[in-house]
Amino acid sequence: MLGRGDWEAAQSGSELAYCPWEVRNTNSLGVKDVEHENIHSSLSSLIGTTHVQTQHNQLLVYPATEEEISQILRAASAHGYGVVPQGNGSQSQFGKGFIEKKIQLSLKRMTGIVEHSIPDLTAAVLAGTPLQMMQQVLKQSGQWLPIDPMVSAEATIGGIVAANSSGPKRILYGSLRDYVIGMRIVYPDGSVVKSGGKVVKNVAGYDLCKLFIGSRGTLGILTEITFKLRPLPHYQELVLIPLQTLDEAAKLQRIILASEFIPSSLELLTPQFSVELGQRPSYTLLVGCDEGEAACIYHRERLTELAGADFNLKRGEGADQFWQEYRSYFNSSSQDFLLAKVSVLPMQVLPFLQLLRELFDGSSVLMSCSAGLGTGIIRLTIQDGLNQDGVAPKLKIAREWAEKHQGALILEKAPFVIQKQLSIWGSEPSAFPLMKAIKQKIDPDYLLNSGSFIGGL
Amino acid sequence: MEQKHLVRALTQIVGKKSVLHHPDDVLAYECDGYTIQRGTPRAVVFPSCAEEVSKVVKLLFQAKIPFLPRGAGTGLSGGAIPLGGEVIISLVKMNRLLEVDFANMRAVVEPGHINLKLSNTISVQGYYYAPDPSSGSSCTIGGNVAENAGGPHCLKYGVTTNHVLGLELVLPNGEILNVGGSSLDLPGYDLTGILVGSEGTMGIVTKITVRILRKPQGVKTVLALFEDVRDASQVVSDIIAAGIIPAALEMMDQTAIKAVEAGSYSVGYPENTDAVLLIELDGLTAGMEEMAEQILEVCRNHHVSSVKVAKTPEERNRWWANRKTAFGACGCISPDYLVQDGVIPRSTLPQVLERIREISQESGLRIANVFHAGDGNLHPLILFDARIPGQTELAVETGSRVLQVCADVGGSITGEHGIGIEKQQDMYMIFTEQDLQAQQMIRNVFNPEDLCNPGKLFPKPARCVEMKRPVVHS
Ligand SMILES: Cc1cc2nc3c(=O)[nH]c(=O)nc-3n(C[C@H](O)[C@H](O)[C@H](O)COP(=O)(O)OP(=O)(O)OC[C@H]3O[C@@H](n4cnc5c(N)ncnc54)[C@H](O)[C@@H]3O)c2cc1C
């Protein structure tokens, strides 16, 4: 088991920016100075002056314990302030609703692995721990949390769970809802609630964890999360097959999904994206295998039969490196960048890409996609030129199509010009009234991250 | 509402043949697989579609009559037992497979569809539904959703919640609603996730969208016998430590072996066998041989007395039938038995087995252990004789002591069978009052008047004070 001390030692190598929150809309008249002073001093007395900061009229607090979080929430509530939880601000682009009086609550000081039980393949982690650091520690015992979300190195596990982020390997490993086995949460009223536990199978009581995964910090502050882990694959390979047409991709998709293949990723990159990643200017089909060397060879042979021998191959760390580049592509810090996540059924993925092609054909914006042919999750990015007319209406058509096919299109990152024309979340689901009732039960005053989730939750 | 008015109103909705109300007719519905407590339902109705369920629920909701959903009644924690004169809404007539979409690997079933039937139907095309409770040939997928059922192959593939994508639900006020869907990550809170495992306390599930999987190319089943149960426990740990996640990793101890050998599917285990491990690998055939060899090696390193790989599908099926009928087989060696269900961190297996042995000695009741060793899910079967005064109570108490051991090592009081009425008070072993209130908050959103399966799952406040004190989290 690893103690907190080891963790801190591991962490000291990297210096993280203390104020990652990007402030857009500062209005010095918006927050009354007196109120601000009052809450500032009240927070300072709770957690110490050095851990309360004001930047561009925004209050930032850095609690170190669950107890401090409780106190902050109670104080915020008493002063009529809202609270916006953030890990390292890496997901902060998500539906940032503007509330005048709000406190940014950073979990940056709550990092470390609380318990890593190696033989049980489980680990409890403080929510402010960056995923990357957590993986580094787990790797020492040949284990990992099998998620590969499109996030930056600083992204914290709490933020990732709150956003339910995933990546290409989801096709084999599943998503966070398959790995979170326990949580500690500070509720808006300051009470601390535990859900689940530390064993990998557990049906005692309601599975509240599910409610918090993907809740975008609108229901409670996650402080500690316990995961089920997996052994790191002994060996992996990634086959990159250039394809000229969507029809070829469709054929391979059907065959691979309906036969003995066990792909650890099955993504189709559009030509634009292929070029960015050093591939030919055609579609590229990525087929990963994590099942050991013999299985990788078998996969490769089968793919040769199906698509010919004209492919690129990345082995072991080469594959890791490729994925790292791939992920960094989604982490553009440019203001002129849009990332949308589309979710449809696997068999609708290629028709959707076809639709996008028709929509954006002849347009000067650079649109690229990575489409999960087994998961049905498509990541769509647009770089540069987002202020042009026509981008938002095109995305609106794409969203309508996705929703008509039982799917969704959400904006993960988008400049203000797009957000003005297109909602982040799209249509409310039919069960929305129940979701709202849950929010109102848990957070009746809309203290937490208000307005940032679907339907203003 | 008077009984005869109620019966008439129910009959109007579902038809005469679909309402039972004579005391003789409802006798079979007094309990489920947990037979220690019983209650008489006011009536039992068999709706044939969601609209009928909705109408029945609306009627009962308006009349403030409590009701509860029931599938096949194989539940082992008493979730379907009517302790407060509930009307039982049985879903067995709603048993159709509505849709299979092989290309997208989805299927839609009605709640009364039998678990195993789904896999059998889609097997020809090379697909299956992964959650495989041992009761699969009789339990319903609706019941599986309510209990978040597991099974031997959940070690690698996950339990029911990992395979359910969307639900149609009749809320306790009769409203019909859809949650989740067939695509992943639909926006909003994960209501499907919270409904799975809610034991019928949030509404009645009337349609289920599940993920189906492609059958693996290859399967290898290994049977290993040990003369000392501690060696078997160590093998379990070492396999996982070697980075292998088998499809299944099951264990039975000496008493359980006696039972299965007396049952209908004996395998012929030698007399001196103290523990059996049933290990299954699946996936691509390429590389599987080496992995199997690795497992055999681990077994040999721990004094395995006999180890073999199944040579034919028949042999494999026989081993599995032997394991899967273990609960029932206890009836061959004991007049009565109580199935317990607890979870422990895998690494504490040897120590917990030792404690269970001690508890067995102290109570004077034999305990057979059958379990999903790979994920630390124990099923201690407490053998007793209900004809002997006091033994039933002793069995219940002994079961509770075993759960306390699970809780003490950081485990859980149930891994598959749920809380129901059996473990309501045991909830305090792992949750604080605060934790439980947070859960009830959600129940109150769905089921504000607690008419749908009332009085289940949560501890009874009045009794908790005298019986068990809440745990305090560190
Ligand atoms: C021999 C034997 C072996 C078993 N092995 C396993 C095993 O390996 N793994 C495992 O997990 N379990 C096992 N069980 C337990 C049991 O089979 C499961 O809990 C199963 O999921 C119950 O399904 P059922 O249809 O019988 O539900 P029931 O017993 O009828 O009901 C169970 C609960 O679900 C609720 N419910 C039923 N239908 C609905 C619905 N449509 N909507 C909402 N709520 C509903 C009921 O109110 C009740 O609370 C076993 C039981 C037996 C007898």
Coordinates of N, CA and C in Angstrom, one line a residue, chain B residues 28-29 31-34 46 69-76 80 88-93 111-115 135-144 147:
Chain B
A28 N -49.0 -19.3 -3.1 CA -47.7 -19.5 -3.7 C -46.9 -18.1 -3.8
Y29 N -47.6 -17.1 -3.5 CA -47.0 -15.7 -3.5 C -46.6 -15.2 -2.2
C31 N -44.1 -15.9 -0.3 CA -42.7 -15.6 -0.2 C -42.0 -15.8 -1.5
D32 N -40.7 -15.5 -1.6 CA -39.9 -15.7 -2.8 C -38.9 -16.8 -2.4
G33 N -37.6 -16.6 -2.9 CA -36.6 -17.6 -2.6 C -36.1 -17.5 -1.1
Y34 N -36.5 -16.4 -0.5 CA -36.2 -16.3 1.0 C -37.4 -16.8 1.7
F46 N -51.6 -10.0 -13.2 CA -50.7 -10.4 -14.3 C -50.9 -9.5 -15.5
P69 N -43.6 -5.2 -7.4 CA -43.4 -6.0 -8.6 C -42.7 -7.3 -8.2
R70 N -43.0 -8.3 -9.1 CA -42.5 -9.6 -8.9 C -42.1 -10.3 -10.2
G71 N -40.9 -10.9 -10.3 CA -40.6 -11.6 -11.5 C -40.8 -13.1 -11.2
A72 N -39.8 -13.9 -11.2 CA -39.9 -15.3 -11.0 C -40.0 -15.7 -9.6
G73 N -39.7 -14.8 -8.7 CA -39.7 -15.1 -7.3 C -38.5 -15.9 -6.8
T74 N -37.4 -15.8 -7.5 CA -36.2 -16.6 -7.0 C -35.3 -15.7 -6.1
G75 N -35.7 -14.5 -5.9 CA -34.9 -13.6 -5.1 C -34.6 -14.2 -3.7
L76 N -33.4 -13.9 -3.2 CA -33.0 -14.6 -2.0 C -33.0 -13.7 -0.8
A80 N -39.5 -9.7 -2.8 CA -40.9 -9.8 -3.4 C -41.9 -10.3 -2.4
I88 N -49.6 -7.8 -5.5 CA -48.4 -8.2 -6.2 C -48.6 -8.0 -7.7
I89 N -47.7 -7.3 -8.4 CA -47.8 -7.1 -9.8 C -46.8 -8.0 -10.4
S90 N -47.2 -9.2 -10.9 CA -46.3 -10.1 -11.5 C -46.1 -9.8 -13.0
L91 N -44.8 -9.9 -13.4 CA -44.5 -9.5 -14.7 C -44.3 -10.7 -15.6
V92 N -44.7 -11.9 -15.1 CA -44.3 -13.1 -15.9 C -45.0 -13.2 -17.3
K93 N -46.1 -12.5 -17.4 CA -46.8 -12.5 -18.7 C -46.1 -11.6 -19.7
P111 N -39.8 -7.3 -19.1 CA -39.1 -7.7 -17.8 C -39.3 -9.2 -17.4
G112 N -40.3 -9.8 -17.9 CA -40.6 -11.2 -17.5 C -39.8 -12.2 -18.4
H113 N -38.9 -11.7 -19.3 CA -38.1 -12.6 -20.1 C -37.1 -13.3 -19.2
I114 N -37.0 -14.6 -19.4 CA -36.1 -15.4 -18.6 C -34.7 -15.2 -19.0
N115 N -33.8 -15.0 -18.1 CA -32.4 -14.7 -18.3 C -31.8 -15.6 -19.4
S135 N -29.3 -19.0 -11.2 CA -30.8 -19.2 -11.4 C -31.3 -18.9 -12.7
G136 N -30.3 -18.7 -13.7 CA -30.6 -18.2 -15.0 C -31.8 -18.9 -15.8
S137 N -32.0 -20.2 -15.5 CA -33.0 -20.9 -16.2 C -34.4 -20.5 -15.7
S138 N -34.5 -19.8 -14.6 CA -35.8 -19.5 -14.1 C -36.0 -18.0 -13.8
C139 N -35.0 -17.2 -13.4 CA -35.2 -15.9 -13.0 C -35.4 -15.0 -14.2
T140 N -36.0 -13.8 -14.0 CA -36.4 -12.9 -15.1 C -35.3 -11.8 -15.2
I141 N -35.3 -11.2 -16.4 CA -34.3 -10.1 -16.5 C -34.8 -8.9 -15.7
G142 N -36.1 -8.7 -15.6 CA -36.6 -7.6 -14.7 C -36.1 -7.8 -13.3
G143 N -36.2 -9.0 -12.8 CA -35.7 -9.3 -11.5 C -34.2 -9.1 -11.4
N144 N -33.5 -9.4 -12.4 CA -32.0 -9.2 -12.5 C -31.7 -7.7 -12.4
E147 N -32.3 -6.5 -8.9 CA -31.3 -6.9 -7.9 C -29.8 -6.6 -8.4

